[in-house]
């Protein structure tokens, strides 16, 4: 449904991370748990929310994460693509994550052109390192 829905409307991504922060604080003491996040999006988000999200992620969420993976689904760019090298593919959400990345080594970003590749990309991002 997520990938086939044609409804349009506003996306406010920060609300999901506000809830995540609330749940972590209420249920999972950070000294007792490791936190991992997998986030997938088409990159649509209200511009005003990108600043809210950047603050929330940069100051609250990313500092407590062991690892945070973001995948953005684009169109017409091959099976996988490196959005960092394709200026026309940038979305506001991608640019916001890219701004956070230099200060957060635990943030990994990838792009895929086809929703069918999301699962395999998450598997790649979360594969066990030897």
PDB file of C-alpha atoms in Angstrom:
ATOM      1  CA  UNK A   1       0.000   0.000   0.000  1.00  0.00           C
ATOM      2  CA  UNK A   2       2.793   2.417   0.885  1.00  0.00           C
ATOM      3  CA  UNK A   3       4.429   2.111  -2.541  1.00  0.00           C
ATOM      4  CA  UNK A   4       1.243   1.869  -4.569  1.00  0.00           C
ATOM      5  CA  UNK A   5      -0.843   4.545  -2.867  1.00  0.00           C
ATOM      6  CA  UNK A   6      -1.676   7.566  -4.978  1.00  0.00           C
ATOM      7  CA  UNK A   7      -2.905   9.792  -2.203  1.00  0.00           C
ATOM      8  CA  UNK A   8      -1.098  13.054  -1.877  1.00  0.00           C
ATOM      9  CA  UNK A   9      -0.838  15.135   1.175  1.00  0.00           C
ATOM     10  CA  UNK A  10       1.608  16.464   3.636  1.00  0.00           C
ATOM     11  CA  UNK A  11       4.293  14.388   5.221  1.00  0.00           C
ATOM     12  CA  UNK A  12       5.670  15.400   8.590  1.00  0.00           C
ATOM     13  CA  UNK A  13       8.475  12.935   9.255  1.00  0.00           C
ATOM     14  CA  UNK A  14       9.459  14.373  12.628  1.00  0.00           C
ATOM     15  CA  UNK A  15       6.299  13.034  14.294  1.00  0.00           C
ATOM     16  CA  UNK A  16       7.591   9.449  13.964  1.00  0.00           C
ATOM     17  CA  UNK A  17      10.856  10.390  15.655  1.00  0.00           C
ATOM     18  CA  UNK A  18       9.114  12.356  18.395  1.00  0.00           C
ATOM     19  CA  UNK A  19       7.202   9.161  19.177  1.00  0.00           C
ATOM     20  CA  UNK A  20      10.386   7.080  18.976  1.00  0.00           C
ATOM     21  CA  UNK A  21      12.102   9.413  21.445  1.00  0.00           C
ATOM     22  CA  UNK A  22       9.115   9.251  23.803  1.00  0.00           C
ATOM     23  CA  UNK A  23       8.979   5.438  23.724  1.00  0.00           C
ATOM     24  CA  UNK A  24      12.728   5.111  24.312  1.00  0.00           C
ATOM     25  CA  UNK A  25      12.653   7.517  27.253  1.00  0.00           C
ATOM     26  CA  UNK A  26       9.603   5.851  28.831  1.00  0.00           C
ATOM     27  CA  UNK A  27      10.512   2.191  28.323  1.00  0.00           C
ATOM     28  CA  UNK A  28      14.176   1.655  27.490  1.00  0.00           C
ATOM     29  CA  UNK A  29      16.948   3.159  29.612  1.00  0.00           C
ATOM     30  CA  UNK A  30      19.741   4.113  27.216  1.00  0.00           C
ATOM     31  CA  UNK A  31      22.398   2.616  29.475  1.00  0.00           C
ATOM     32  CA  UNK A  32      20.725  -0.812  29.190  1.00  0.00           C
ATOM     33  CA  UNK A  33      19.877  -1.003  25.476  1.00  0.00           C
ATOM     34  CA  UNK A  34      21.379  -0.637  22.013  1.00  0.00           C
ATOM     35  CA  UNK A  35      19.224   1.278  19.532  1.00  0.00           C
ATOM     36  CA  UNK A  36      19.031   0.786  15.772  1.00  0.00           C
ATOM     37  CA  UNK A  37      16.797   2.599  13.327  1.00  0.00           C
ATOM     38  CA  UNK A  38      15.814   1.825   9.738  1.00  0.00           C
ATOM     39  CA  UNK A  39      14.103   4.686   7.901  1.00  0.00           C
ATOM     40  CA  UNK A  40      12.795   4.543   4.343  1.00  0.00           C
ATOM     41  CA  UNK A  41      11.173   7.399   2.457  1.00  0.00           C
ATOM     42  CA  UNK A  42      10.413   8.808  -0.951  1.00  0.00           C
ATOM     43  CA  UNK A  43      12.040  12.003   0.315  1.00  0.00           C
ATOM     44  CA  UNK A  44       8.815  13.967   0.579  1.00  0.00           C
ATOM     45  CA  UNK A  45       8.585  16.073   3.705  1.00  0.00           C
ATOM     46  CA  UNK A  46       7.399  19.582   4.390  1.00  0.00           C
ATOM     47  CA  UNK A  47      10.339  21.992   4.190  1.00  0.00           C
ATOM     48  CA  UNK A  48       9.607  23.447   7.622  1.00  0.00           C
ATOM     49  CA  UNK A  49       9.714  19.949   9.110  1.00  0.00           C
ATOM     50  CA  UNK A  50      13.185  19.225   7.733  1.00  0.00           C
ATOM     51  CA  UNK A  51      14.617  21.791  10.178  1.00  0.00           C
ATOM     52  CA  UNK A  52      12.576  20.356  13.061  1.00  0.00           C
ATOM     53  CA  UNK A  53      13.722  16.859  12.111  1.00  0.00           C
ATOM     54  CA  UNK A  54      17.365  17.907  11.746  1.00  0.00           C
ATOM     55  CA  UNK A  55      17.343  19.305  15.295  1.00  0.00           C
ATOM     56  CA  UNK A  56      15.605  16.255  16.729  1.00  0.00           C
ATOM     57  CA  UNK A  57      17.852  13.761  14.973  1.00  0.00           C
ATOM     58  CA  UNK A  58      21.079  15.679  15.520  1.00  0.00           C
ATOM     59  CA  UNK A  59      20.585  16.437  19.199  1.00  0.00           C
ATOM     60  CA  UNK A  60      18.394  13.612  20.493  1.00  0.00           C
ATOM     61  CA  UNK A  61      18.066  10.558  18.266  1.00  0.00           C
ATOM     62  CA  UNK A  62      21.413  10.022  16.504  1.00  0.00           C
ATOM     63  CA  UNK A  63      23.542  10.479  19.641  1.00  0.00           C
ATOM     64  CA  UNK A  64      21.921   7.412  21.260  1.00  0.00           C
ATOM     65  CA  UNK A  65      21.761   5.192  18.159  1.00  0.00           C
ATOM     66  CA  UNK A  66      24.218   2.389  17.578  1.00  0.00           C
ATOM     67  CA  UNK A  67      23.333   2.626  13.901  1.00  0.00           C
ATOM     68  CA  UNK A  68      20.824   4.544  11.794  1.00  0.00           C
ATOM     69  CA  UNK A  69      20.083   3.561   8.174  1.00  0.00           C
ATOM     70  CA  UNK A  70      18.201   5.805   5.764  1.00  0.00           C
ATOM     71  CA  UNK A  71      17.064   4.610   2.339  1.00  0.00           C
ATOM     72  CA  UNK A  72      15.425   6.906  -0.153  1.00  0.00           C
ATOM     73  CA  UNK A  73      13.410   5.514  -3.043  1.00  0.00           C
ATOM     74  CA  UNK A  74      13.972   7.466  -6.266  1.00  0.00           C
ATOM     75  CA  UNK A  75      12.869   6.943  -9.828  1.00  0.00           C
ATOM     76  CA  UNK A  76      14.621   5.952 -13.041  1.00  0.00           C
ATOM     77  CA  UNK A  77      18.181   5.715 -11.742  1.00  0.00           C
ATOM     78  CA  UNK A  78      19.049   2.062 -12.155  1.00  0.00           C
ATOM     79  CA  UNK A  79      18.795  -0.685  -9.567  1.00  0.00           C
ATOM     80  CA  UNK A  80      20.793   1.242  -6.966  1.00  0.00           C
ATOM     81  CA  UNK A  81      22.148   4.736  -7.141  1.00  0.00           C
ATOM     82  CA  UNK A  82      24.388   7.064  -5.224  1.00  0.00           C
ATOM     83  CA  UNK A  83      22.331  10.180  -4.695  1.00  0.00           C
ATOM     84  CA  UNK A  84      25.403  12.081  -3.536  1.00  0.00           C
ATOM     85  CA  UNK A  85      26.567  12.161  -7.138  1.00  0.00           C
ATOM     86  CA  UNK A  86      23.235  13.014  -8.752  1.00  0.00           C
ATOM     87  CA  UNK A  87      22.280  16.631  -8.042  1.00  0.00           C
ATOM     88  CA  UNK A  88      18.886  16.411  -9.740  1.00  0.00           C
ATOM     89  CA  UNK A  89      17.889  13.556  -7.426  1.00  0.00           C
ATOM     90  CA  UNK A  90      18.305  15.493  -4.180  1.00  0.00           C
ATOM     91  CA  UNK A  91      15.228  15.901  -2.047  1.00  0.00           C
ATOM     92  CA  UNK A  92      14.971  18.162   0.970  1.00  0.00           C
ATOM     93  CA  UNK A  93      14.958  15.146   3.236  1.00  0.00           C
ATOM     94  CA  UNK A  94      18.089  13.678   1.599  1.00  0.00           C
ATOM     95  CA  UNK A  95      19.924  17.011   1.923  1.00  0.00           C
ATOM     96  CA  UNK A  96      18.940  17.240   5.594  1.00  0.00           C
ATOM     97  CA  UNK A  97      20.328  13.752   6.336  1.00  0.00           C
ATOM     98  CA  UNK A  98      23.462  14.543   4.309  1.00  0.00           C
ATOM     99  CA  UNK A  99      24.073  17.631   6.506  1.00  0.00           C
ATOM    100  CA  UNK A 100      23.909  15.439   9.627  1.00  0.00           C
ATOM    101  CA  UNK A 101      26.203  12.726   8.309  1.00  0.00           C
ATOM    102  CA  UNK A 102      29.619  14.402   8.909  1.00  0.00           C
ATOM    103  CA  UNK A 103      28.931  14.612  12.650  1.00  0.00           C
ATOM    104  CA  UNK A 104      27.290  11.197  12.977  1.00  0.00           C
ATOM    105  CA  UNK A 105      29.373   8.250  11.765  1.00  0.00           C
ATOM    106  CA  UNK A 106      26.497   5.946  12.758  1.00  0.00           C
ATOM    107  CA  UNK A 107      24.280   7.363   9.963  1.00  0.00           C
ATOM    108  CA  UNK A 108      24.307   5.389   6.700  1.00  0.00           C
ATOM    109  CA  UNK A 109      22.436   6.570   3.610  1.00  0.00           C
ATOM    110  CA  UNK A 110      21.592   4.829   0.364  1.00  0.00           C
ATOM    111  CA  UNK A 111      19.198   5.310  -2.496  1.00  0.00           C
ATOM    112  CA  UNK A 112      17.299   2.793  -4.580  1.00  0.00           C
ATOM    113  CA  UNK A 113      15.271   3.462  -7.690  1.00  0.00           C
ATOM    114  CA  UNK A 114      12.735   0.698  -7.222  1.00  0.00           C
ATOM    115  CA  UNK A 115      10.761  -0.125  -4.060  1.00  0.00           C
ATOM    116  CA  UNK A 116      11.497  -3.806  -4.711  1.00  0.00           C
ATOM    117  CA  UNK A 117      15.120  -3.142  -3.757  1.00  0.00           C
ATOM    118  CA  UNK A 118      14.433  -1.593  -0.354  1.00  0.00           C
ATOM    119  CA  UNK A 119      14.572  -4.858   1.580  1.00  0.00           C
ATOM    120  CA  UNK A 120      17.809  -6.027  -0.048  1.00  0.00           C
ATOM    121  CA  UNK A 121      19.404  -2.621   0.575  1.00  0.00           C
ATOM    122  CA  UNK A 122      18.447  -2.758   4.270  1.00  0.00           C
ATOM    123  CA  UNK A 123      19.950  -6.264   4.398  1.00  0.00           C
ATOM    124  CA  UNK A 124      23.159  -4.850   2.917  1.00  0.00           C
ATOM    125  CA  UNK A 125      23.233  -1.924   5.338  1.00  0.00           C
ATOM    126  CA  UNK A 126      22.653  -4.148   8.369  1.00  0.00           C
ATOM    127  CA  UNK A 127      24.859  -7.089   7.381  1.00  0.00           C
ATOM    128  CA  UNK A 128      27.239  -8.339  10.019  1.00  0.00           C
ATOM    129  CA  UNK A 129      30.773  -7.083   9.640  1.00  0.00           C
ATOM    130  CA  UNK A 130      33.600  -9.496  10.336  1.00  0.00           C
TER     131      UNK A 130
END
